[in-house]
Amino acid sequence: GYWLQQRSEAASAPEYRFAPVTRGVLESSVTATGSLSALTTVQVGTQVSGQISSISADFNDHVKKGQVVAELEPSLFETQVAQARATIQRLEADARQAAVQNDDAQVKLRRARELSAKALIPATDLETAETTARVSAAAVERAAAQIAQAKASLSQNQVNLDHTIIRAPIDGIVISRNVDVGQTVAAALQAPTLFTIAEDLRKMQVDTSVAEADVGRLKAGGPAMFTVDAWPGERFRGRIRQIHPARAVIEPAVGPTER
């Protein structure tokens, strides 16, 4: 028994490895998992509702700022512009008529004052002429205001018509297309996203959540290294650009955890 005990203790004894003493760098790292995306991404939407009549860009297409990427059916908006222009023409005719009536009222007012000064007409006729002159002058001002309002409406309808042509806001590459020809998009509550354009895929960023206990060890400008599944044997290096001090509560199966 004594022999078996000594043999067991000898087998469980630790083995020591010896190495020379050298100077080196100790590295402390924080590990997290995140998503890789373009540094600048713009969602292209529409400010007006309508049916998609044509699409000029597709996935992986390189587009320039101002390039047409899609068009909406413009017939409804063209009709609204034509109606607004017709309204302006009618109001301008009404304004000319009001100006003629005002001139006539002013002439009659001057004649009434001359006759009243000579006591040739009663005072009520002079008061009537003065009232008519004031009313006609107000009609001229009202006609001018209506024309200004109609021109503003025409400008708004023209803007809506221009918005039926969807243009790329930046130079970049199309990474997402969410519509097809014939599809109807509604911009009543919010602008629907038609395309997603990445400005430069050579500049990428990793968005990740870091545990509350580790985020204090990070700072903007510090070194960073990440890997992607597409190239498992390659490590990419970068810098920490921003640290957002926003708390998120993640609820796993065992209970909530703050990150």
mmCIF file of N, CA and C in Angstrom, residues 106-152:
data_model
loop_
_atom_site.group_PDB
_atom_site.id
_atom_site.type_symbol
_atom_site.label_atom_id
_atom_site.label_comp_id
_atom_site.label_asym_id
_atom_site.label_seq_id
_atom_site.Cartn_x
_atom_site.Cartn_y
_atom_site.Cartn_z
ATOM 1 N N GLN A 106 -62.548 104.915 -58.612
ATOM 2 C CA GLN A 106 -61.772 106.103 -58.239
ATOM 3 C C GLN A 106 -62.223 107.321 -59.049
ATOM 4 N N VAL A 107 -62.526 107.123 -60.346
ATOM 5 C CA VAL A 107 -63.021 108.232 -61.170
ATOM 6 C C VAL A 107 -64.366 108.738 -60.647
ATOM 7 N N LYS A 108 -65.243 107.813 -60.319
ATOM 8 C CA LYS A 108 -66.551 108.215 -59.798
ATOM 9 C C LYS A 108 -66.412 108.901 -58.442
ATOM 10 N N LEU A 109 -65.438 108.484 -57.646
ATOM 11 C CA LEU A 109 -65.237 109.122 -56.349
ATOM 12 C C LEU A 109 -64.772 110.572 -56.534
ATOM 13 N N ARG A 110 -63.853 110.802 -57.461
ATOM 14 C CA ARG A 110 -63.386 112.171 -57.686
ATOM 15 C C ARG A 110 -64.531 113.065 -58.196
ATOM 16 N N ARG A 111 -65.360 112.500 -59.090
ATOM 17 C CA ARG A 111 -66.480 113.285 -59.601
ATOM 18 C C ARG A 111 -67.475 113.590 -58.487
ATOM 19 N N ALA A 112 -67.712 112.585 -57.610
ATOM 20 C CA ALA A 112 -68.661 112.806 -56.519
ATOM 21 C C ALA A 112 -68.149 113.876 -55.561
ATOM 22 N N ARG A 113 -66.863 113.911 -55.304
ATOM 23 C CA ARG A 113 -66.304 114.930 -54.415
ATOM 24 C C ARG A 113 -66.427 116.321 -55.035
ATOM 25 N N GLU A 114 -66.191 116.415 -56.348
ATOM 26 C CA GLU A 114 -66.333 117.713 -57.003
ATOM 27 C C GLU A 114 -67.779 118.208 -56.926
ATOM 28 N N LEU A 115 -68.732 117.291 -57.194
ATOM 29 C CA LEU A 115 -70.131 117.676 -57.137
ATOM 30 C C LEU A 115 -70.569 117.972 -55.711
ATOM 31 N N SER A 116 -70.048 117.236 -54.751
ATOM 32 C CA SER A 116 -70.418 117.477 -53.362
ATOM 33 C C SER A 116 -69.891 118.815 -52.883
ATOM 34 N N ALA A 117 -68.692 119.203 -53.371
ATOM 35 C CA ALA A 117 -68.143 120.506 -52.976
ATOM 36 C C ALA A 117 -69.010 121.654 -53.481
ATOM 37 N N LYS A 118 -69.733 121.441 -54.577
ATOM 38 C CA LYS A 118 -70.624 122.458 -55.129
ATOM 39 C C LYS A 118 -72.071 122.264 -54.650
ATOM 40 N N ALA A 119 -72.251 121.291 -53.734
ATOM 41 C CA ALA A 119 -73.580 121.016 -53.157
ATOM 42 C C ALA A 119 -74.573 120.605 -54.228
ATOM 43 N N LEU A 120 -74.088 119.851 -55.230
ATOM 44 C CA LEU A 120 -74.952 119.397 -56.311
ATOM 45 C C LEU A 120 -75.485 117.985 -56.099
ATOM 46 N N ILE A 121 -74.918 117.223 -55.148
ATOM 47 C CA ILE A 121 -75.395 115.870 -54.835
ATOM 48 C C ILE A 121 -75.534 115.755 -53.323
ATOM 49 N N PRO A 122 -76.400 114.848 -52.879
ATOM 50 C CA PRO A 122 -76.519 114.675 -51.424
ATOM 51 C C PRO A 122 -75.277 113.991 -50.837
ATOM 52 N N ALA A 123 -75.108 114.113 -49.534
ATOM 53 C CA ALA A 123 -73.951 113.534 -48.845
ATOM 54 C C ALA A 123 -73.950 112.014 -48.932
ATOM 55 N N THR A 124 -75.133 111.407 -49.032
ATOM 56 C CA THR A 124 -75.194 109.933 -49.113
ATOM 57 C C THR A 124 -74.562 109.423 -50.405
ATOM 58 N N ASP A 125 -74.685 110.186 -51.502
ATOM 59 C CA ASP A 125 -74.065 109.745 -52.758
ATOM 60 C C ASP A 125 -72.546 109.765 -52.642
ATOM 61 N N LEU A 126 -72.016 110.766 -51.942
ATOM 62 C CA LEU A 126 -70.567 110.815 -51.734
ATOM 63 C C LEU A 126 -70.095 109.653 -50.865
ATOM 64 N N GLU A 127 -70.841 109.334 -49.827
ATOM 65 C CA GLU A 127 -70.474 108.212 -48.960
ATOM 66 C C GLU A 127 -70.511 106.889 -49.731
ATOM 67 N N THR A 128 -71.511 106.747 -50.610
ATOM 68 C CA THR A 128 -71.596 105.535 -51.420
ATOM 69 C C THR A 128 -70.395 105.403 -52.353
ATOM 70 N N ALA A 129 -69.992 106.513 -52.963
ATOM 71 C CA ALA A 129 -68.835 106.480 -53.862
ATOM 72 C C ALA A 129 -67.553 106.143 -53.113
ATOM 73 N N GLU A 130 -67.409 106.696 -51.903
ATOM 74 C CA GLU A 130 -66.217 106.392 -51.101
ATOM 75 C C GLU A 130 -66.196 104.919 -50.721
ATOM 76 N N THR A 131 -67.326 104.372 -50.327
ATOM 77 C CA THR A 131 -67.390 102.955 -49.952
ATOM 78 C C THR A 131 -67.071 102.064 -51.144
ATOM 79 N N THR A 132 -67.622 102.396 -52.297
ATOM 80 C CA THR A 132 -67.355 101.600 -53.499
ATOM 81 C C THR A 132 -65.883 101.643 -53.867
ATOM 82 N N ALA A 133 -65.233 102.790 -53.704
ATOM 83 C CA ALA A 133 -63.812 102.906 -54.017
ATOM 84 C C ALA A 133 -62.973 102.051 -53.072
ATOM 85 N N ARG A 134 -63.326 102.074 -51.785
ATOM 86 C CA ARG A 134 -62.565 101.255 -50.832
ATOM 87 C C ARG A 134 -62.746 99.763 -51.108
ATOM 88 N N VAL A 135 -63.953 99.363 -51.442
ATOM 89 C CA VAL A 135 -64.227 97.949 -51.734
ATOM 90 C C VAL A 135 -63.460 97.510 -52.974
ATOM 91 N N SER A 136 -63.434 98.337 -53.998
ATOM 92 C CA SER A 136 -62.720 97.966 -55.223
ATOM 93 C C SER A 136 -61.214 97.908 -54.987
ATOM 94 N N ALA A 137 -60.681 98.803 -54.150
ATOM 95 C CA ALA A 137 -59.245 98.747 -53.835
ATOM 96 C C ALA A 137 -58.908 97.478 -53.065
ATOM 97 N N ALA A 138 -59.792 97.085 -52.146
ATOM 98 C CA ALA A 138 -59.566 95.837 -51.410
ATOM 99 C C ALA A 138 -59.648 94.633 -52.340
ATOM 100 N N ALA A 139 -60.521 94.699 -53.348
ATOM 101 C CA ALA A 139 -60.632 93.593 -54.302
ATOM 102 C C ALA A 139 -59.347 93.427 -55.101
ATOM 103 N N VAL A 140 -58.696 94.548 -55.425
ATOM 104 C CA VAL A 140 -57.418 94.464 -56.138
ATOM 105 C C VAL A 140 -56.364 93.786 -55.258
ATOM 106 N N GLU A 141 -56.299 94.147 -53.990
ATOM 107 C CA GLU A 141 -55.330 93.525 -53.079
ATOM 108 C C GLU A 141 -55.628 92.044 -52.889
ATOM 109 N N ARG A 142 -56.923 91.708 -52.788
ATOM 110 C CA ARG A 142 -57.286 90.293 -52.621
ATOM 111 C C ARG A 142 -56.904 89.489 -53.854
ATOM 112 N N ALA A 143 -57.091 90.049 -55.028
ATOM 113 C CA ALA A 143 -56.724 89.347 -56.258
ATOM 114 C C ALA A 143 -55.211 89.114 -56.321
ATOM 115 N N ALA A 144 -54.422 90.099 -55.888
ATOM 116 C CA ALA A 144 -52.962 89.931 -55.877
ATOM 117 C C ALA A 144 -52.551 88.828 -54.901
ATOM 118 N N ALA A 145 -53.209 88.764 -53.736
ATOM 119 C CA ALA A 145 -52.893 87.716 -52.763
ATOM 120 C C ALA A 145 -53.260 86.337 -53.295
ATOM 121 N N GLN A 146 -54.386 86.239 -53.991
ATOM 122 C CA GLN A 146 -54.792 84.953 -54.562
ATOM 123 C C GLN A 146 -53.805 84.493 -55.634
ATOM 124 N N ILE A 147 -53.284 85.432 -56.414
ATOM 125 C CA ILE A 147 -52.290 85.061 -57.425
ATOM 126 C C ILE A 147 -51.019 84.557 -56.755
ATOM 127 N N ALA A 148 -50.583 85.219 -55.689
ATOM 128 C CA ALA A 148 -49.378 84.775 -54.979
ATOM 129 C C ALA A 148 -49.578 83.384 -54.394
ATOM 130 N N GLN A 149 -50.767 83.130 -53.847
ATOM 131 C CA GLN A 149 -51.060 81.801 -53.294
ATOM 132 C C GLN A 149 -51.071 80.742 -54.390
ATOM 133 N N ALA A 150 -51.645 81.081 -55.543
ATOM 134 C CA ALA A 150 -51.688 80.123 -56.652
ATOM 135 C C ALA A 150 -50.295 79.830 -57.184
ATOM 136 N N LYS A 151 -49.427 80.835 -57.218
ATOM 137 C CA LYS A 151 -48.057 80.611 -57.666
ATOM 138 C C LYS A 151 -47.301 79.709 -56.691
ATOM 139 N N ALA A 152 -47.564 79.875 -55.392
ATOM 140 C CA ALA A 152 -46.939 78.984 -54.410
ATOM 141 C C ALA A 152 -47.411 77.549 -54.596
#
